[in-house]
Coordinates of C-alpha atoms and ligand atoms in Angstrom, one line a residue:
M80 CA 34.0 -39.1 20.9
A81 CA 32.7 -37.2 24.0
S82 CA 32.5 -39.4 27.1
Q83 CA 28.8 -38.5 27.4
F84 CA 28.3 -40.6 24.3
D85 CA 29.9 -43.6 26.0
E86 CA 27.8 -43.1 29.1
R87 CA 24.6 -43.0 27.2
H88 CA 25.2 -45.7 24.7
M89 CA 25.9 -49.2 25.7
I90 CA 27.9 -51.1 23.1
M91 CA 27.8 -54.9 23.2
A92 CA 28.8 -57.7 21.0
T93 CA 26.1 -60.3 20.1
T94 CA 26.8 -63.1 17.7
G95 CA 29.6 -61.2 16.0
Q96 CA 27.4 -58.1 15.5
T97 CA 28.2 -55.1 17.6
R98 CA 25.0 -53.4 18.7
V99 CA 24.4 -49.9 19.9
T100 CA 21.6 -49.0 22.2
L101 CA 19.6 -45.9 21.2
N102 CA 18.4 -43.3 23.5
N103 CA 15.0 -45.0 23.8
G104 CA 16.5 -48.3 24.8
L105 CA 16.3 -50.1 21.4
A106 CA 19.5 -52.0 20.6
I107 CA 20.3 -52.0 16.8
P108 CA 23.2 -53.4 14.9
A109 CA 25.9 -50.8 14.5
L110 CA 26.7 -52.0 11.0
G111 CA 23.9 -51.9 8.5
F112 CA 23.5 -52.5 4.8
G113 CA 22.7 -49.6 2.5
V114 CA 20.8 -49.7 -0.8
F115 CA 20.9 -46.1 -2.1
Q116 CA 21.3 -46.3 -5.9
T117 CA 20.8 -50.1 -5.9
T118 CA 18.4 -50.7 -8.7
P119 CA 15.2 -52.5 -8.0
E120 CA 16.5 -55.3 -10.2
D121 CA 19.6 -55.7 -8.0
T122 CA 18.0 -55.1 -4.6
V123 CA 16.4 -58.5 -3.8
A124 CA 19.6 -60.4 -4.5
A125 CA 21.8 -57.8 -2.6
V126 CA 19.5 -57.8 0.5
T127 CA 19.3 -61.6 0.4
V128 CA 23.1 -62.0 0.2
A129 CA 23.6 -59.4 2.9
I130 CA 21.2 -61.1 5.4
G131 CA 22.8 -64.4 4.6
D132 CA 26.2 -62.9 5.4
G133 CA 24.9 -61.7 8.8
Y134 CA 23.7 -58.1 8.3
R135 CA 20.6 -57.5 10.3
L136 CA 20.0 -53.8 9.6
I137 CA 18.9 -52.7 6.2
D138 CA 18.8 -48.9 5.4
T139 CA 16.5 -47.8 2.6
A140 CA 14.3 -44.8 1.9
A141 CA 11.1 -43.9 0.0
S142 CA 13.1 -41.9 -2.4
Y143 CA 15.4 -44.9 -3.3
G144 CA 12.6 -46.5 -5.2
N145 CA 13.5 -50.0 -3.9
E146 CA 11.5 -50.5 -0.7
R147 CA 9.3 -53.2 -2.4
E148 CA 12.5 -55.1 -3.3
V149 CA 14.0 -54.6 0.2
G150 CA 10.9 -56.2 1.6
E151 CA 11.1 -59.0 -0.9
G152 CA 14.8 -59.6 -0.1
I153 CA 14.0 -59.8 3.6
R154 CA 11.2 -62.3 3.0
S155 CA 13.3 -64.4 0.7
S156 CA 16.2 -64.5 3.2
G157 CA 14.5 -67.0 5.4
V158 CA 15.3 -65.0 8.5
D159 CA 12.3 -63.9 10.5
R160 CA 11.2 -60.3 10.2
D161 CA 11.6 -59.8 14.0
Q162 CA 15.3 -60.5 13.6
I163 CA 15.8 -57.8 11.0
F164 CA 15.9 -54.1 11.6
V165 CA 14.3 -52.2 8.8
E166 CA 15.2 -48.5 8.5
S167 CA 13.5 -46.2 6.0
K168 CA 13.1 -42.4 5.5
L169 CA 10.3 -40.0 4.7
W170 CA 11.1 -37.9 1.6
I171 CA 10.7 -34.1 1.7
S172 CA 7.9 -34.1 -0.9
D173 CA 5.8 -35.7 1.9
Y174 CA 6.5 -33.3 4.7
A175 CA 3.9 -30.6 4.0
D176 CA 0.1 -30.4 3.8
G177 CA -0.5 -33.5 6.0
K178 CA 1.1 -35.8 3.5
A179 CA 3.5 -37.4 6.0
E180 CA 1.1 -40.1 7.1
V181 CA 0.4 -41.0 3.4
G182 CA 4.1 -41.2 2.8
F183 CA 4.7 -43.4 5.9
D184 CA 1.8 -45.7 5.1
A185 CA 3.1 -46.1 1.6
S186 CA 6.5 -47.1 2.9
L187 CA 4.9 -49.8 5.1
R188 CA 2.9 -51.0 2.1
R189 CA 5.8 -51.1 -0.3
L190 CA 8.1 -52.9 2.3
G191 CA 5.3 -55.3 3.1
V192 CA 5.7 -54.8 6.9
D193 CA 3.4 -53.6 9.7
Y194 CA 6.1 -51.7 11.5
V195 CA 9.5 -50.1 10.7
D196 CA 12.3 -50.4 13.2
V197 CA 13.9 -47.0 12.5
Y198 CA 12.2 -44.2 10.6
L199 CA 13.9 -40.9 9.7
L200 CA 13.2 -37.6 8.2
H201 CA 15.4 -37.9 5.1
Q202 CA 16.5 -34.3 5.1
P203 CA 15.9 -31.0 6.9
T204 CA 14.1 -28.3 4.9
P205 CA 15.7 -25.3 6.6
A206 CA 13.9 -22.6 4.6
D207 CA 10.5 -24.3 5.3
F208 CA 11.2 -25.6 8.7
D209 CA 7.6 -25.7 9.8
D210 CA 7.1 -28.5 7.3
T211 CA 10.1 -30.4 8.9
I212 CA 8.5 -30.0 12.3
A213 CA 5.1 -31.1 11.0
A214 CA 6.6 -34.2 9.5
Y215 CA 8.6 -35.0 12.6
R216 CA 5.3 -34.7 14.7
L217 CA 4.0 -37.6 12.5
L218 CA 7.0 -39.6 13.4
E219 CA 6.4 -39.0 17.1
R220 CA 2.8 -40.2 16.6
K221 CA 4.0 -43.4 14.8
L222 CA 6.4 -44.0 17.6
A223 CA 3.7 -43.6 20.2
D224 CA 1.3 -46.0 18.4
G225 CA 4.0 -48.7 17.9
E226 CA 4.3 -48.6 14.1
V227 CA 7.9 -47.4 14.5
R228 CA 10.4 -48.5 17.2
A229 CA 12.8 -45.5 17.0
I230 CA 12.6 -42.2 15.1
G231 CA 15.3 -39.9 13.9
V232 CA 16.6 -37.5 11.3
S233 CA 19.2 -37.4 8.5
N234 CA 21.5 -34.7 7.2
F235 CA 20.7 -32.4 10.2
S236 CA 23.3 -29.9 11.3
P237 CA 23.6 -28.8 15.0
D238 CA 21.5 -25.8 14.2
H239 CA 18.7 -27.9 12.6
L240 CA 18.7 -30.1 15.7
T241 CA 18.4 -27.1 18.0
R242 CA 15.5 -25.8 15.9
L243 CA 13.8 -29.2 15.9
L244 CA 14.2 -29.8 19.6
D245 CA 12.7 -26.3 20.3
K246 CA 9.4 -27.6 18.9
V247 CA 9.1 -31.3 19.4
D248 CA 9.0 -33.7 22.4
V249 CA 11.1 -36.8 21.3
V250 CA 14.8 -36.3 20.9
P251 CA 15.8 -38.1 17.7
A252 CA 17.5 -41.5 18.3
V253 CA 19.6 -41.3 15.1
N254 CA 21.1 -38.6 12.9
Q255 CA 22.3 -40.2 9.6
V256 CA 24.9 -37.9 7.9
E257 CA 27.7 -38.0 5.4
L258 CA 30.7 -39.2 7.3
H259 CA 33.9 -40.8 6.0
P260 CA 37.6 -40.2 6.6
Y261 CA 37.7 -37.2 4.2
F262 CA 34.6 -35.6 5.9
T263 CA 34.4 -36.5 9.6
N264 CA 31.6 -34.0 10.2
A265 CA 33.0 -33.4 13.7
T266 CA 30.6 -30.7 14.7
V267 CA 27.6 -32.9 14.0
Q268 CA 29.2 -35.8 15.8
H269 CA 29.8 -33.6 18.8
A270 CA 26.2 -32.2 18.8
D271 CA 24.8 -35.7 18.4
A272 CA 26.9 -37.0 21.3
T273 CA 25.9 -34.1 23.5
L274 CA 22.2 -34.8 22.8
G275 CA 22.4 -38.6 23.1
I276 CA 21.8 -39.1 19.4
L277 CA 23.5 -41.9 17.5
T278 CA 25.5 -40.7 14.6
Q279 CA 25.0 -43.0 11.6
A280 CA 27.5 -42.7 8.7
W281 CA 26.3 -42.5 5.1
S282 CA 28.9 -43.0 2.5
P283 CA 30.9 -44.6 5.3
I284 CA 33.7 -45.8 2.9
G285 CA 33.6 -42.6 0.9
G286 CA 31.4 -43.9 -1.9
I287 CA 30.1 -40.3 -2.6
H288 CA 33.6 -39.4 -4.0
R289 CA 33.5 -42.3 -6.4
Y290 CA 30.0 -41.8 -7.8
R291 CA 30.1 -38.0 -7.5
P292 CA 33.8 -37.3 -8.3
T293 CA 35.1 -33.8 -7.7
D294 CA 38.4 -32.0 -8.4
A295 CA 38.2 -30.4 -4.9
P296 CA 41.0 -31.2 -2.5
G297 CA 40.1 -34.4 -0.6
G298 CA 37.8 -35.5 -3.4
G299 CA 39.7 -38.7 -4.2
N300 CA 39.2 -42.4 -3.3
V301 CA 39.8 -42.7 0.5
L302 CA 40.3 -46.5 0.0
E303 CA 43.6 -45.6 -1.8
N304 CA 44.8 -43.3 0.9
P305 CA 48.2 -44.5 2.3
V306 CA 47.1 -44.2 5.9
I307 CA 44.2 -46.5 5.2
T308 CA 46.2 -48.9 2.9
G309 CA 49.0 -49.0 5.5
L310 CA 46.6 -50.1 8.3
A311 CA 45.0 -52.6 5.9
A312 CA 48.4 -54.2 5.4
K313 CA 49.2 -54.1 9.1
Y314 CA 46.0 -55.9 10.0
G315 CA 45.7 -58.2 7.0
K316 CA 42.3 -56.5 6.2
T317 CA 41.1 -54.5 3.3
P318 CA 40.9 -50.7 3.1
A319 CA 37.1 -50.8 3.4
Q320 CA 37.3 -53.0 6.4
V321 CA 39.7 -50.6 8.1
V322 CA 37.4 -47.6 7.5
L323 CA 34.4 -49.5 8.8
R324 CA 36.3 -50.5 11.9
W325 CA 37.2 -46.8 12.4
H326 CA 33.5 -46.0 12.5
L327 CA 32.6 -48.9 14.9
D328 CA 35.6 -48.2 17.2
Q329 CA 34.3 -44.7 17.6
G330 CA 30.8 -45.8 18.5
R331 CA 29.1 -44.9 15.2
S332 CA 26.7 -46.8 13.1
A333 CA 27.9 -47.3 9.4
L334 CA 25.8 -48.4 6.4
P335 CA 28.1 -49.6 3.6
K336 CA 26.3 -50.2 0.3
S337 CA 27.3 -52.8 -2.3
V338 CA 25.7 -54.8 -5.1
T339 CA 28.9 -57.0 -5.4
P340 CA 28.5 -60.2 -3.3
S341 CA 32.3 -60.4 -2.5
R342 CA 32.2 -56.8 -1.2
I343 CA 29.0 -57.4 0.8
T344 CA 30.8 -60.3 2.5
E345 CA 34.0 -58.2 2.9
N346 CA 32.2 -55.3 4.5
V347 CA 30.6 -57.3 7.3
D348 CA 33.8 -59.2 8.1
V349 CA 35.0 -56.5 10.5
F350 CA 34.5 -58.0 14.0
D351 CA 37.9 -59.7 14.4
F352 CA 40.1 -56.7 14.9
T353 CA 40.1 -53.2 16.4
L354 CA 42.2 -50.1 15.7
L355 CA 44.5 -48.4 18.3
P356 CA 43.7 -44.9 19.5
E357 CA 46.6 -43.4 17.6
E358 CA 45.4 -45.2 14.4
L359 CA 41.8 -43.8 14.9
A360 CA 43.4 -40.4 15.3
A361 CA 45.5 -40.8 12.2
I362 CA 42.3 -41.5 10.2
D363 CA 40.5 -38.6 11.9
A364 CA 43.3 -36.4 10.7
L365 CA 42.5 -37.2 7.0
D366 CA 39.4 -34.9 7.3
T367 CA 39.3 -32.2 4.7
G368 CA 36.3 -30.4 6.1
L369 CA 34.7 -30.7 2.6
R370 CA 31.5 -32.7 2.1
G371 CA 31.0 -34.6 -1.1
G372 CA 27.2 -34.5 -1.0
P373 CA 24.8 -31.5 -1.0
D374 CA 24.8 -28.9 1.7
P375 CA 21.9 -29.7 4.0
E376 CA 21.3 -25.9 4.5
L377 CA 20.2 -25.7 0.9
L378 CA 17.8 -28.6 0.8
N379 CA 14.1 -28.0 0.0
T380 CA 11.5 -29.1 -2.4
R381 CA 12.6 -26.5 -5.0
S382 CA 16.3 -27.5 -5.0
F383 CA 15.2 -31.2 -4.9
P384 CA 12.0 -31.3 -6.9
K385 CA 11.8 -35.1 -7.0
A386 CA 8.5 -36.3 -5.5
V387 CA 7.9 -39.9 -4.3
D388 CA 4.9 -41.6 -5.9
N389 CA 2.8 -43.0 -3.1
S390 CA 0.0 -44.3 -5.3
Ligands
LIG1165 N1 20.6 -40.2 4.3 C1 21.1 -39.8 3.2 O1 21.0 -38.7 2.7 C2 22.0 -40.8 2.5 C3 22.8 -40.4 1.4 C4 23.7 -41.3 0.8 C5 23.7 -42.6 1.3 N2 22.9 -43.0 2.3 C6 22.9 -44.4 2.9 O2 24.2 -44.8 3.1 C7 24.5 -46.0 2.3 C8 25.9 -46.0 1.9 O3 26.3 -44.8 1.3 P1 26.9 -44.8 -0.2 O4 26.3 -45.8 -1.1 O5 26.8 -43.3 -0.6 O6 28.5 -45.0 -0.1 P2 29.4 -46.2 0.4 O7 28.7 -47.3 1.1 O8 30.5 -45.5 1.2 O9 30.1 -46.7 -0.9 C9 29.4 -47.4 -1.8 C10 30.3 -47.6 -3.1 O10 31.5 -48.3 -2.7 C11 31.6 -49.5 -3.5 N3 32.1 -50.5 -2.5 C12 31.3 -51.2 -1.6 N4 32.1 -52.0 -0.8 C13 33.4 -51.8 -1.3 C14 34.6 -52.4 -1.0 N5 34.7 -53.3 0.0 N6 35.7 -52.0 -1.7 C15 35.6 -51.1 -2.6 N7 34.4 -50.5 -3.0 C16 33.3 -50.9 -2.4 C17 30.2 -49.8 -4.0 O11 30.3 -50.4 -5.2 P3 29.4 -51.7 -5.7 O12 28.0 -51.5 -5.2 O13 29.5 -51.7 -7.2 O14 30.1 -52.9 -5.1 C18 29.6 -48.4 -4.2 O15 30.1 -47.8 -5.4 C19 23.5 -45.9 1.2 O16 23.3 -47.1 0.5 C20 22.3 -45.4 1.9 O17 21.7 -46.5 2.6 C21 22.1 -42.1 2.9

């Protein structure tokens, strides 16, 4: 990515975990563990296994319905809270009417923590952007009072970032977006890099195309793509490990999700190889320009009527 990114983000290896330093100085693990669609019944075990395998960043959200179990998994792991980075997100039903603080407090309560390491706006609401601004203002206040260590956004386009930065004081530390070899989201990566925002990849190994299949070109399983399987054979690694290495080698954060213990272990075993520049470029070239998830421009409380229950 742009050299500005390299200048503004120091990458360092610590105990096998590459960390990336955010624009406010907080160093977080580049590789995290995702729990979207992990049922509450599966979450405690998945998080406990993940922490046992060495993951130190867990990505959840109020809308995932499993924050309680994420907190329980962290507590049952035996690893101290201050060694774990907890990332969560405010859902859009809590943006307007002063509800953001209620939503934030409910996340803390469900997680059973007194601070969150990284806290994001889950989505922009482009047609009701004043609500997005109001919610982000709450994040700024939580950052100032120490209940959050870094704040950011998710699913923001370059235009959404411009509109946000026009009205707020703190540049987001993170922008979490759909990003895998079939959708490299290059314009967002470029905007993030220019602004000093860490791009964090959701569906990093292309999961969206497996749980939301499409007939559109590029809608297949990226883990079966010959470029990826060829590199996996070359390095004696699995296709998922090659794709995760592609993220890390380009300075991104990636959040693979799994409820399968062997895959949880596999996905964190990516710190013993790197890809060559031409191999990174070959994976970049798989981009179809087509996202598998929803278009962020169309997100709002009408198109996504789900509301988080904060009672
Ligand atoms: N901000 C947002 O709007 C947003 C949206 C989506 C996701 N996310 C975040 O990103 C995380 C990951 O995204 P994701 O769940 O969409 O996709 P993903 O991590 O790319 O893929 C997950 C899927 O791949 C399977 N899998 C995991 N490891 C594998 C391996 N080594 N080999 C083959 N298959 C493997 C999983 O199956 P099993 O679980 O059955 O093993 C699951 O079906 C989420 O959990 C969440 O934290 C954020």
